[in-house]
PDB file of C-alpha atoms in Angstrom:
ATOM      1  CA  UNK A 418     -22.992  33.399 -11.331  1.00 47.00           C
ATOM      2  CA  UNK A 419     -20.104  32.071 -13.182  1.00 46.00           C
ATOM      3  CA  UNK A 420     -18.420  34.050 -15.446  1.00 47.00           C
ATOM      4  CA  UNK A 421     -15.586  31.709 -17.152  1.00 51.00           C
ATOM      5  CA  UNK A 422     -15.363  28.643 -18.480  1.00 60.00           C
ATOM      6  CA  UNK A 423     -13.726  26.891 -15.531  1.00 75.00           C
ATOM      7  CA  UNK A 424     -15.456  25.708 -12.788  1.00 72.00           C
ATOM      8  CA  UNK A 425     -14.550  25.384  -9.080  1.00 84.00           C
ATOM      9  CA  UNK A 426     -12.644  23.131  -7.645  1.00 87.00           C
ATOM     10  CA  UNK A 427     -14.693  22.639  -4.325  1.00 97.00           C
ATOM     11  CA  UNK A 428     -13.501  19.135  -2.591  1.00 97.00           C
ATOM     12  CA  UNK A 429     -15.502  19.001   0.458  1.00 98.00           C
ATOM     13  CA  UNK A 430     -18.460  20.996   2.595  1.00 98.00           C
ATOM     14  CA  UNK A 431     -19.913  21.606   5.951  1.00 98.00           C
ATOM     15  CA  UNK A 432     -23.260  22.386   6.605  1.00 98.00           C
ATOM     16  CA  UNK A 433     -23.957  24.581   9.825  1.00 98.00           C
ATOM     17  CA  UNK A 434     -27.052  25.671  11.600  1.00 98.00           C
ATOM     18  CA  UNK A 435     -30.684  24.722  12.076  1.00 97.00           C
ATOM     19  CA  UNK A 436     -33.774  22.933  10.585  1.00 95.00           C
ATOM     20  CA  UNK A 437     -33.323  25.164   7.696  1.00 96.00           C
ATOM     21  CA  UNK A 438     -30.040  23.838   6.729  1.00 98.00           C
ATOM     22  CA  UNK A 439     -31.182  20.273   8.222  1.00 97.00           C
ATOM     23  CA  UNK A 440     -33.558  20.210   5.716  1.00 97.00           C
ATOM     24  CA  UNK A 441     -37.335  20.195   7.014  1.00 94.00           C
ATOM     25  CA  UNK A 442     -39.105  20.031   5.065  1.00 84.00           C
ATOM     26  CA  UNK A 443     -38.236  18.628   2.216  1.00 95.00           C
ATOM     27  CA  UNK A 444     -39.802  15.010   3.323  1.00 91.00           C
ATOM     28  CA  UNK A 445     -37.980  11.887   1.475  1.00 93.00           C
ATOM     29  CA  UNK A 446     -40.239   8.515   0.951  1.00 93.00           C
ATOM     30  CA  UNK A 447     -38.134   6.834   4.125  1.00 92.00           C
ATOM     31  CA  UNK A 448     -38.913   9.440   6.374  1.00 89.00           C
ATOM     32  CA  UNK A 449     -35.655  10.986   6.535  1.00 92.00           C
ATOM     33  CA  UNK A 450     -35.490  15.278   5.335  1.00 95.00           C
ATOM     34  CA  UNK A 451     -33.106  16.173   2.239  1.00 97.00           C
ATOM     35  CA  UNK A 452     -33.197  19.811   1.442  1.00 97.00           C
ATOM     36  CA  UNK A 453     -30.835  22.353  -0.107  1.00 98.00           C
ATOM     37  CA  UNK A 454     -27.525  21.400   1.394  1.00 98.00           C
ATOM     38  CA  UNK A 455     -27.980  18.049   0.550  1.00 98.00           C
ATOM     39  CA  UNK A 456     -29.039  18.774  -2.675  1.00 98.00           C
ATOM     40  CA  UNK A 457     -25.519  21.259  -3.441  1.00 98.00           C
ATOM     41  CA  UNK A 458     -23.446  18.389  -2.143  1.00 98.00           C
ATOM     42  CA  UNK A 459     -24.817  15.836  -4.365  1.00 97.00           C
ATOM     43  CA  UNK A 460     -24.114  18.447  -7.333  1.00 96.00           C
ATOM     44  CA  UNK A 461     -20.688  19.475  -6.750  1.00 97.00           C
ATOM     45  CA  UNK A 462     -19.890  15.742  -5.391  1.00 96.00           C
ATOM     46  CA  UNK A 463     -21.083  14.938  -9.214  1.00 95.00           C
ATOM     47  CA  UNK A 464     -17.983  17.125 -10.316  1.00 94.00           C
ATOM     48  CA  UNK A 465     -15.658  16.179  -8.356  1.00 94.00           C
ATOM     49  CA  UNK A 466     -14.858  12.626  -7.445  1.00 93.00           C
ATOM     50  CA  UNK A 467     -13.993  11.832  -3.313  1.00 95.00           C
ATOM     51  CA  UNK A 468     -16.099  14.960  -2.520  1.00 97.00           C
ATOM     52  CA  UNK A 469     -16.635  14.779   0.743  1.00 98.00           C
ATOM     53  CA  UNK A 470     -20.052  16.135   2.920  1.00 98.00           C
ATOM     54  CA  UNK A 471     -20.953  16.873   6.432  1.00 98.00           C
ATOM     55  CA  UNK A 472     -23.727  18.451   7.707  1.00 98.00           C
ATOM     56  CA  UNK A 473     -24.171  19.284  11.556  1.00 98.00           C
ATOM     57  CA  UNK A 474     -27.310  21.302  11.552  1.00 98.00           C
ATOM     58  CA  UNK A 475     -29.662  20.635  14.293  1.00 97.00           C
ATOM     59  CA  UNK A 476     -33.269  21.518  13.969  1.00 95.00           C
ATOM     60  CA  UNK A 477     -34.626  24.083  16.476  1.00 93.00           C
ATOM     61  CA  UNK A 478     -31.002  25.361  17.582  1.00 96.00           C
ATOM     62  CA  UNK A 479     -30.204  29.099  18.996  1.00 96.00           C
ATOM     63  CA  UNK A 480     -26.780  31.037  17.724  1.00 98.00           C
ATOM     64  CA  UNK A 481     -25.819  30.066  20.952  1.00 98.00           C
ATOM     65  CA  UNK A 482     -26.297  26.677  20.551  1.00 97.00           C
ATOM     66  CA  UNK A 483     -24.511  26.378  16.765  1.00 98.00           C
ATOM     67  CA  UNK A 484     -21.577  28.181  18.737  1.00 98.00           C
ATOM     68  CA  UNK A 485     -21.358  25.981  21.343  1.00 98.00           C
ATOM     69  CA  UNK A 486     -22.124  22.479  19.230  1.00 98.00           C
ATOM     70  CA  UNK A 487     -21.383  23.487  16.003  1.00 98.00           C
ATOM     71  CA  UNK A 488     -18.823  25.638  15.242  1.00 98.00           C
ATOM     72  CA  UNK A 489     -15.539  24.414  16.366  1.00 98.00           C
ATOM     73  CA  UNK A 490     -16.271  20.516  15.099  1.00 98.00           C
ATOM     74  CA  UNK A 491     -16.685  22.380  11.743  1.00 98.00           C
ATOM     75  CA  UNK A 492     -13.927  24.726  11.774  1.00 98.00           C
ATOM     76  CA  UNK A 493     -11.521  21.775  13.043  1.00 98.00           C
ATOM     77  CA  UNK A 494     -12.715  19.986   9.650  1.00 98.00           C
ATOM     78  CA  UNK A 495     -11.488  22.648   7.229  1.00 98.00           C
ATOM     79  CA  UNK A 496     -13.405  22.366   4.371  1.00 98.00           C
ATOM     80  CA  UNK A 497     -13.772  23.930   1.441  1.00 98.00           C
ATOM     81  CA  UNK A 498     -16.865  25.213   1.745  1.00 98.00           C
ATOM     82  CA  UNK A 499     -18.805  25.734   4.822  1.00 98.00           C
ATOM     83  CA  UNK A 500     -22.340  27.004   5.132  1.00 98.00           C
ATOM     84  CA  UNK A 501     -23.296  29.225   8.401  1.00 98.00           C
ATOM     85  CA  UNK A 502     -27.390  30.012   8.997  1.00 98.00           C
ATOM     86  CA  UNK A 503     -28.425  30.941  12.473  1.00 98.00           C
ATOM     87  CA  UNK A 504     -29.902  32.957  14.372  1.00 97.00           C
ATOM     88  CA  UNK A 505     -33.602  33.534  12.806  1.00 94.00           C
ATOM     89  CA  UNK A 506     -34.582  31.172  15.691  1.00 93.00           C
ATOM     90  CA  UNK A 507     -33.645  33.943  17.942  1.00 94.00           C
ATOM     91  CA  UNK A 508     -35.644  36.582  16.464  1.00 93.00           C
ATOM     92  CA  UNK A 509     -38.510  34.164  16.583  1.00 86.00           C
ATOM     93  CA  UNK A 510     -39.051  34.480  20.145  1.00 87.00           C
ATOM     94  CA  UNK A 511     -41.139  36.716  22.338  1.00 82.00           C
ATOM     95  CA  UNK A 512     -37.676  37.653  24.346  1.00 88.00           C
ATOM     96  CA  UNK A 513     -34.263  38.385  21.486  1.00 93.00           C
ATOM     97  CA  UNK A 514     -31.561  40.319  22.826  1.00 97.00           C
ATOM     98  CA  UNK A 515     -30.277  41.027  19.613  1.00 97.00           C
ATOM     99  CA  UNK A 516     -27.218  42.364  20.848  1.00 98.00           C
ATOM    100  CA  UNK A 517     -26.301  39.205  21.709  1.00 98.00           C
ATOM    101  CA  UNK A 518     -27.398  37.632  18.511  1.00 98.00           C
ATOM    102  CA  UNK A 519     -25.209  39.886  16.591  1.00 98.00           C
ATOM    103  CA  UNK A 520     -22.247  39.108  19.173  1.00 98.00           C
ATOM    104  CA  UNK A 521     -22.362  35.683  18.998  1.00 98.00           C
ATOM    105  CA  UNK A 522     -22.723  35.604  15.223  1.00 98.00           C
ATOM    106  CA  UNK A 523     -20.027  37.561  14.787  1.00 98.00           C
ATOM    107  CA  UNK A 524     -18.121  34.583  16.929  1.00 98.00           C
ATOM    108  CA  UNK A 525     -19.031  31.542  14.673  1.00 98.00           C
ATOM    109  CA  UNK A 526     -17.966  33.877  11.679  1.00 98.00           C
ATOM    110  CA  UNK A 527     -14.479  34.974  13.246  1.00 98.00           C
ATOM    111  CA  UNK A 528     -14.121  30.891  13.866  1.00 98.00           C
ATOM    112  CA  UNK A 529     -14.848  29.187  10.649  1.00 98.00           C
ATOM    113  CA  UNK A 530     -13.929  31.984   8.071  1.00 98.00           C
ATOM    114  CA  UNK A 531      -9.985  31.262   8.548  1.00 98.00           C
ATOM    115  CA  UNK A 532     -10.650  27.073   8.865  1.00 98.00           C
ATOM    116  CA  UNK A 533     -11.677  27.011   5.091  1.00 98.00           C
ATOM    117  CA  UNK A 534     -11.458  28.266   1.760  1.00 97.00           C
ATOM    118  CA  UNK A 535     -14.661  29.720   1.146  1.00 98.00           C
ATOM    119  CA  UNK A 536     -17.259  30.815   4.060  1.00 98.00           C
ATOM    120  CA  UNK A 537     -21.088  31.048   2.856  1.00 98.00           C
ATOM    121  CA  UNK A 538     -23.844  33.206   4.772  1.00 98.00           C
ATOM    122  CA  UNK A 539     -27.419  33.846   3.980  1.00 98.00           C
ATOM    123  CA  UNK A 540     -30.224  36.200   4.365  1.00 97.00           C
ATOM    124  CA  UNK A 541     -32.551  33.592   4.837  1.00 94.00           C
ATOM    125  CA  UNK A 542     -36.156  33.621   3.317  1.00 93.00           C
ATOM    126  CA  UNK A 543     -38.924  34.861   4.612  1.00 84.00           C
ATOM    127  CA  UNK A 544     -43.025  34.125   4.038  1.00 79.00           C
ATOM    128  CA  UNK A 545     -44.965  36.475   3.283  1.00 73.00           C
ATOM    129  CA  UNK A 546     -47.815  37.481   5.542  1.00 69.00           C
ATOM    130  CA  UNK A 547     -48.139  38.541   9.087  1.00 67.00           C
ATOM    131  CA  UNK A 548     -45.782  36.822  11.081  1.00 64.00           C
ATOM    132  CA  UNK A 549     -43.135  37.994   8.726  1.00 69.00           C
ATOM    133  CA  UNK A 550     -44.180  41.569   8.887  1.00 78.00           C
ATOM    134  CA  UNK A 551     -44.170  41.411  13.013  1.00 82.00           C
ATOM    135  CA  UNK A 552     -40.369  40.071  13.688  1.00 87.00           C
ATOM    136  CA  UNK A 553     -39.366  41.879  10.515  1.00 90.00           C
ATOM    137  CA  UNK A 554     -37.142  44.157  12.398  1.00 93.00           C
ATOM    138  CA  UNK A 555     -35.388  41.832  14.262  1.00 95.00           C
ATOM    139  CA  UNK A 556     -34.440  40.048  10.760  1.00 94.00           C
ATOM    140  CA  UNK A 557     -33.305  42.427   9.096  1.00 95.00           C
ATOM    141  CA  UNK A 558     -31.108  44.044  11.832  1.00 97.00           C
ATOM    142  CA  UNK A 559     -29.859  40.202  11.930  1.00 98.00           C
ATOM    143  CA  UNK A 560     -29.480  39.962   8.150  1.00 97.00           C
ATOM    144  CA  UNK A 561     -27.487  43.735   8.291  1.00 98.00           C
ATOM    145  CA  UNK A 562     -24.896  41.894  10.954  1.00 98.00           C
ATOM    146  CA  UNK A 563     -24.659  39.248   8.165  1.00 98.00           C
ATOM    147  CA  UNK A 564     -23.616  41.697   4.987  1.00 98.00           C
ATOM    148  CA  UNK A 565     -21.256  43.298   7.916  1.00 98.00           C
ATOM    149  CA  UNK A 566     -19.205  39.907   8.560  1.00 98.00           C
ATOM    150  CA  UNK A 567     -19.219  39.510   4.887  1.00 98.00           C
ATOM    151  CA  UNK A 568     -17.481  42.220   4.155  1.00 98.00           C
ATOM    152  CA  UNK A 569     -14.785  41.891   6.704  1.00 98.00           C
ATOM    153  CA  UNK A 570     -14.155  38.034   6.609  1.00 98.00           C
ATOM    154  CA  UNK A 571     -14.807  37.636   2.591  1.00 98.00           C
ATOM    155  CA  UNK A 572     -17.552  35.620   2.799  1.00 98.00           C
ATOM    156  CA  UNK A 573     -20.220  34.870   0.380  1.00 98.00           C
ATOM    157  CA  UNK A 574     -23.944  36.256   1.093  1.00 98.00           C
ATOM    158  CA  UNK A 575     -26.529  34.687  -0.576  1.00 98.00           C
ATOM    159  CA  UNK A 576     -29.790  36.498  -0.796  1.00 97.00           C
ATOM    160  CA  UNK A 577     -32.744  34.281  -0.163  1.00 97.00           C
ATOM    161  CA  UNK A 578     -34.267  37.423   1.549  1.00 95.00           C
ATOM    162  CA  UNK A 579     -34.658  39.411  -1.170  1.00 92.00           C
ATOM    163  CA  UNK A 580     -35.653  36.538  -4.145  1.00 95.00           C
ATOM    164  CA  UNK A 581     -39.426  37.105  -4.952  1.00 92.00           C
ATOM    165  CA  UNK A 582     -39.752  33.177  -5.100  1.00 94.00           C
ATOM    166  CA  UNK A 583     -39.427  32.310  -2.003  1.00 95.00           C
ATOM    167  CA  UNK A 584     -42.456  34.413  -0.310  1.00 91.00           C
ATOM    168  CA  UNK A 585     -44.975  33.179  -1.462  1.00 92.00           C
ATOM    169  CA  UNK A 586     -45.965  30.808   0.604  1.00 89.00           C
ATOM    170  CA  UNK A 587     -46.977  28.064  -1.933  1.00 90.00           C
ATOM    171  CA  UNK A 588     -42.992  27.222  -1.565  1.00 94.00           C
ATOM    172  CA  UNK A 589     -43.413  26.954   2.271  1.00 90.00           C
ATOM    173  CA  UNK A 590     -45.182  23.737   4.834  1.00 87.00           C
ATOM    174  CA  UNK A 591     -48.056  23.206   6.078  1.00 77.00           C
ATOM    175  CA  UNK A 592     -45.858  24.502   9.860  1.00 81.00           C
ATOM    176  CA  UNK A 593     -45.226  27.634   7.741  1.00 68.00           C
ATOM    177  CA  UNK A 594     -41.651  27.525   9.207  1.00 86.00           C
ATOM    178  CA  UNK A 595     -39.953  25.892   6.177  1.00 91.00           C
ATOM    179  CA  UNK A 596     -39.356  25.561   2.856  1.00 95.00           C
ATOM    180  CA  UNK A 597     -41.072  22.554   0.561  1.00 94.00           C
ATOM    181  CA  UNK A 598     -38.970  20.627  -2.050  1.00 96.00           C
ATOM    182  CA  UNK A 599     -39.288  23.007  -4.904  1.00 96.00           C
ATOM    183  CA  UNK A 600     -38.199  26.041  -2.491  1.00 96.00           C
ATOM    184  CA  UNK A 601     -34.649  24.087  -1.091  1.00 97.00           C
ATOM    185  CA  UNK A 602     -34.092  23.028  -4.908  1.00 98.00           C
ATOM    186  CA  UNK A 603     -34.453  26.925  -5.114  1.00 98.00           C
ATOM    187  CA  UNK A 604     -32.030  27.726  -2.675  1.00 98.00           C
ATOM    188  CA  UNK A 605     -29.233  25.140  -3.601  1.00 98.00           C
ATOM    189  CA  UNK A 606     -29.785  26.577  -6.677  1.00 98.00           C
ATOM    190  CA  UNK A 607     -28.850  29.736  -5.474  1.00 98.00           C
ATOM    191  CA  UNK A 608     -25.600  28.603  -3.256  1.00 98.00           C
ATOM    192  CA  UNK A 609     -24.545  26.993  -6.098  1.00 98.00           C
ATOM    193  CA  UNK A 610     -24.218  30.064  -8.440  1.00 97.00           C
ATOM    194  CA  UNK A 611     -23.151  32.044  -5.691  1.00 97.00           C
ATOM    195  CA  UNK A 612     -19.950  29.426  -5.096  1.00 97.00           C
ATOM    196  CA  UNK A 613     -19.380  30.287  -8.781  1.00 96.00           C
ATOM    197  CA  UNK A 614     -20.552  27.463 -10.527  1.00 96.00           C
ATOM    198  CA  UNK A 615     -22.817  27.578 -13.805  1.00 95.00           C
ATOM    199  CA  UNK A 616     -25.947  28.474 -13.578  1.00 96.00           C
ATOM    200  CA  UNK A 617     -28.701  25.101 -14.113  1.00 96.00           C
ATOM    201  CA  UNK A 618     -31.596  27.204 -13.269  1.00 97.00           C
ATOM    202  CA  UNK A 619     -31.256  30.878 -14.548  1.00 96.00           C
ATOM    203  CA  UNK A 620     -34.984  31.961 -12.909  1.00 95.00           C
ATOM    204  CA  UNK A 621     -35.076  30.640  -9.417  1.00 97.00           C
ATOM    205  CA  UNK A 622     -35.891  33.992  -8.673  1.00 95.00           C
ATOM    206  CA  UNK A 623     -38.427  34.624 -10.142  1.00 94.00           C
ATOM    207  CA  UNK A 624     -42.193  33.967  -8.721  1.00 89.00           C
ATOM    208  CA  UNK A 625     -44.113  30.966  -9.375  1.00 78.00           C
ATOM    209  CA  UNK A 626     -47.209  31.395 -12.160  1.00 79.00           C
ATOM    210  CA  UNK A 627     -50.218  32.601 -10.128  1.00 74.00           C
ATOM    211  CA  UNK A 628     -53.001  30.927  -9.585  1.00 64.00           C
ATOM    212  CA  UNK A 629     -56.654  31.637  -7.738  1.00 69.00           C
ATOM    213  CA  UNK A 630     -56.257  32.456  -4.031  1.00 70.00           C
ATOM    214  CA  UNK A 631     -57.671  29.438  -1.351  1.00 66.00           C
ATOM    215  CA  UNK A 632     -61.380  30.063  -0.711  1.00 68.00           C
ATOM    216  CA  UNK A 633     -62.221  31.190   2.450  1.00 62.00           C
ATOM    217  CA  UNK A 634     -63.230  27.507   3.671  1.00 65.00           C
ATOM    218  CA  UNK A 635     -60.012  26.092   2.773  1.00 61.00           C
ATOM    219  CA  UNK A 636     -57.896  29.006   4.580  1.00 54.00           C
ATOM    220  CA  UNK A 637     -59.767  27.994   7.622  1.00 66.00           C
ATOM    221  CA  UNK A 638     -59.513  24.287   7.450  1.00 57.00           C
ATOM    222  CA  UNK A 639     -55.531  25.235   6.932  1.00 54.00           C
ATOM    223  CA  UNK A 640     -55.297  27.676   9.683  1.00 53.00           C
ATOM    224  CA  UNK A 641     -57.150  24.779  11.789  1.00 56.00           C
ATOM    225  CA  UNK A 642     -54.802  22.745  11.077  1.00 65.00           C
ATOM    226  CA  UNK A 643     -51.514  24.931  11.505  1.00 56.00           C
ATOM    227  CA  UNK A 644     -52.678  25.524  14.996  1.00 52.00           C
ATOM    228  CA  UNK A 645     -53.424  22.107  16.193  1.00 55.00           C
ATOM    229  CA  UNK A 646     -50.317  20.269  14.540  1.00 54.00           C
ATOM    230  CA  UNK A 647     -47.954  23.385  14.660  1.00 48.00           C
ATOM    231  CA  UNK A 648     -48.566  26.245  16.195  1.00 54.00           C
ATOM    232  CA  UNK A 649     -49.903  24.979  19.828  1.00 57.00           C
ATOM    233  CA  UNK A 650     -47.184  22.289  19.986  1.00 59.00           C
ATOM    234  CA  UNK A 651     -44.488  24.872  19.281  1.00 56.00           C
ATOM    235  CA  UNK A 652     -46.104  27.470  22.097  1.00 57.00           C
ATOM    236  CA  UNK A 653     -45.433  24.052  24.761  1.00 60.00           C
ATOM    237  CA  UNK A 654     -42.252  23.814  23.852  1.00 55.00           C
ATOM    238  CA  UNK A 655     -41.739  27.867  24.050  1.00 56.00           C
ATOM    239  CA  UNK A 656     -43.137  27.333  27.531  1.00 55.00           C
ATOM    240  CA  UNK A 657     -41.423  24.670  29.177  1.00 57.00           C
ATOM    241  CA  UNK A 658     -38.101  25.676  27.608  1.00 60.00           C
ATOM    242  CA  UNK A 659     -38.318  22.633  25.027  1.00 58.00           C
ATOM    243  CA  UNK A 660     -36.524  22.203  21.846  1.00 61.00           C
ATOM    244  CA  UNK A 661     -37.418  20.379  18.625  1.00 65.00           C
ATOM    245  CA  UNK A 662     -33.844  19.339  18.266  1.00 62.00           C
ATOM    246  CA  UNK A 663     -33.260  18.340  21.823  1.00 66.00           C
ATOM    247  CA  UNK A 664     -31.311  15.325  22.026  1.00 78.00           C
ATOM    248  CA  UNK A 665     -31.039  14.810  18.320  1.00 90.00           C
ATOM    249  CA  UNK A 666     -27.428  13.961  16.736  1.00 93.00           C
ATOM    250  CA  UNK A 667     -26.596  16.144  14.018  1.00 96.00           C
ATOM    251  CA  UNK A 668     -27.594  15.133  10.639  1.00 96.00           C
ATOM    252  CA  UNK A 669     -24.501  14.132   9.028  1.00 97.00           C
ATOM    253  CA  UNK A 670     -21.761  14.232  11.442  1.00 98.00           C
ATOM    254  CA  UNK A 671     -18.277  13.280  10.109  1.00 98.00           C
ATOM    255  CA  UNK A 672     -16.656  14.523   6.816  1.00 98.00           C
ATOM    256  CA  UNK A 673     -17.159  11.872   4.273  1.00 97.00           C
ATOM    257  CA  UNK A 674     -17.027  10.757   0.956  1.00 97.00           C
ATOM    258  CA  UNK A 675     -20.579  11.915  -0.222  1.00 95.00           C
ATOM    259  CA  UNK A 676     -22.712   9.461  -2.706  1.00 84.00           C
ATOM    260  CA  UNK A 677     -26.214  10.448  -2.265  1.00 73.00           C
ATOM    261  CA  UNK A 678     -28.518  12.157  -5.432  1.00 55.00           C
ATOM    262  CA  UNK A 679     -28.256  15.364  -6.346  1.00 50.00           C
TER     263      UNK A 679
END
């Protein structure tokens, strides 16, 4: 959180990773995703004037992938700011050599933290309920690699993992993957303090009011419908070696002058 009186002078950010940082699923009226990264770059583009914004995140990518696509085109833009998430993908599937994970990780970090001023990692959020509890592990082994490169390349973690916000899983989609709107205003909320900047939303940790649980007839017609428009389409990609993100262009590729809302 900031703790003086002036704030940063950020001129430019680049987004990296996956549907997370693309945005899903924070759904705008055309059709097109926002989310979090969007949101920061419309806030600190509101401060400083020829702020400029890319964002190269690709749903459904591997670490392997944001190395290979990714992380040079950003590092050969030096930013500012640039944002790394990746590799929760990985620990999503069945098979995750994590050895690998951590290795390749530890790559994009070694790339982009000398190509800009400030490098920003993440413990990413996590649901709560079962599928959390089963690739737990793997997460938190991934998130451990994470505080690691912090420490040694001066990056910035932010914390999503820990904030008791963003479990419960009114702040999550229908696919039960990703955040809604009011959980990537949470998170930009949270780079943004983290970057230094004054806080506009002191609480975005703490949990939404409670209300009654689902009957047991709606958590059926729910789980119906996770499984037919979700969960079986993402077992056929899993399968036949799809992607969500294959042959998509990145969201935002070049560095430019940013003018959207915050």
């Amino acid at each position: 959180m900031q703790t003086n009186s002036t704030p940063p002078a950020h001129t430019s950010l680049v987004a990296v990773g996956d549907s997370f940082t693309e945005g899903m699923s924070d759904l705008q009226p055309d059709g097109s995703y926002r989310g979090w990264a969007d949101l920061l770059a419309g806030r600190m583009a509101a401060r400083t004037p020829g702020f400029r914004y890319a964002n190269l995140a690709v749903r459904g990518k591997l670490i392997g992938q944001i190395v290979d696509e990714q992380v040079d085109v950003a590092a050969a833009m030096n930013a500012d700011v640039i944002t790394l998430v990746g590799g929760l993908n990985d620990t999503l599937r069945p098979k995750c050599d994590m050895g690998r994970v951590r290795s390749l990780l530890t790559e994009a970090v070694e790339r982009l933290a000398p190509s800009c001023k400030q490098l920003v990692l993440m413990r990413s959020p996590g649901r709560q309920g079962p599928v959390l509890e089963r690739f737990r592990p793997r997460m938190e082994e991934l998130f451990a690699c994470v505080d690691d490169l912090a420490d040694k390349h001066g990056a910035v973690v932010v914390d999503l993992y820990g904030a008791p916000s963003l479990g419960d899983p009114r702040l999550w989609d229908v696919d039960r993957l990703h955040l809604t709107a009011e959980g990537h205003r949470r998170v930009a909320e949270a780079v943004w303090q983290s970057l230094g900047y004054e806080a506009e939303d002191v609480e975005w940790r703490t949990p939404m009011p409670a209300t009654p649980p689902p009957g047991w007839a709606s958590r059926r017609v729910a789980d119906a419908r996770f499984a037919r428009e979700h969960l079986i389409p993402w077992i056929g990609r899993r399968l036949t070696g799809r992607s969500s993100g294959d042959g998509r262009p990145p969201k935002r590729p070049e560095l430019l002058p940013y003018e959207g809302q915050a």
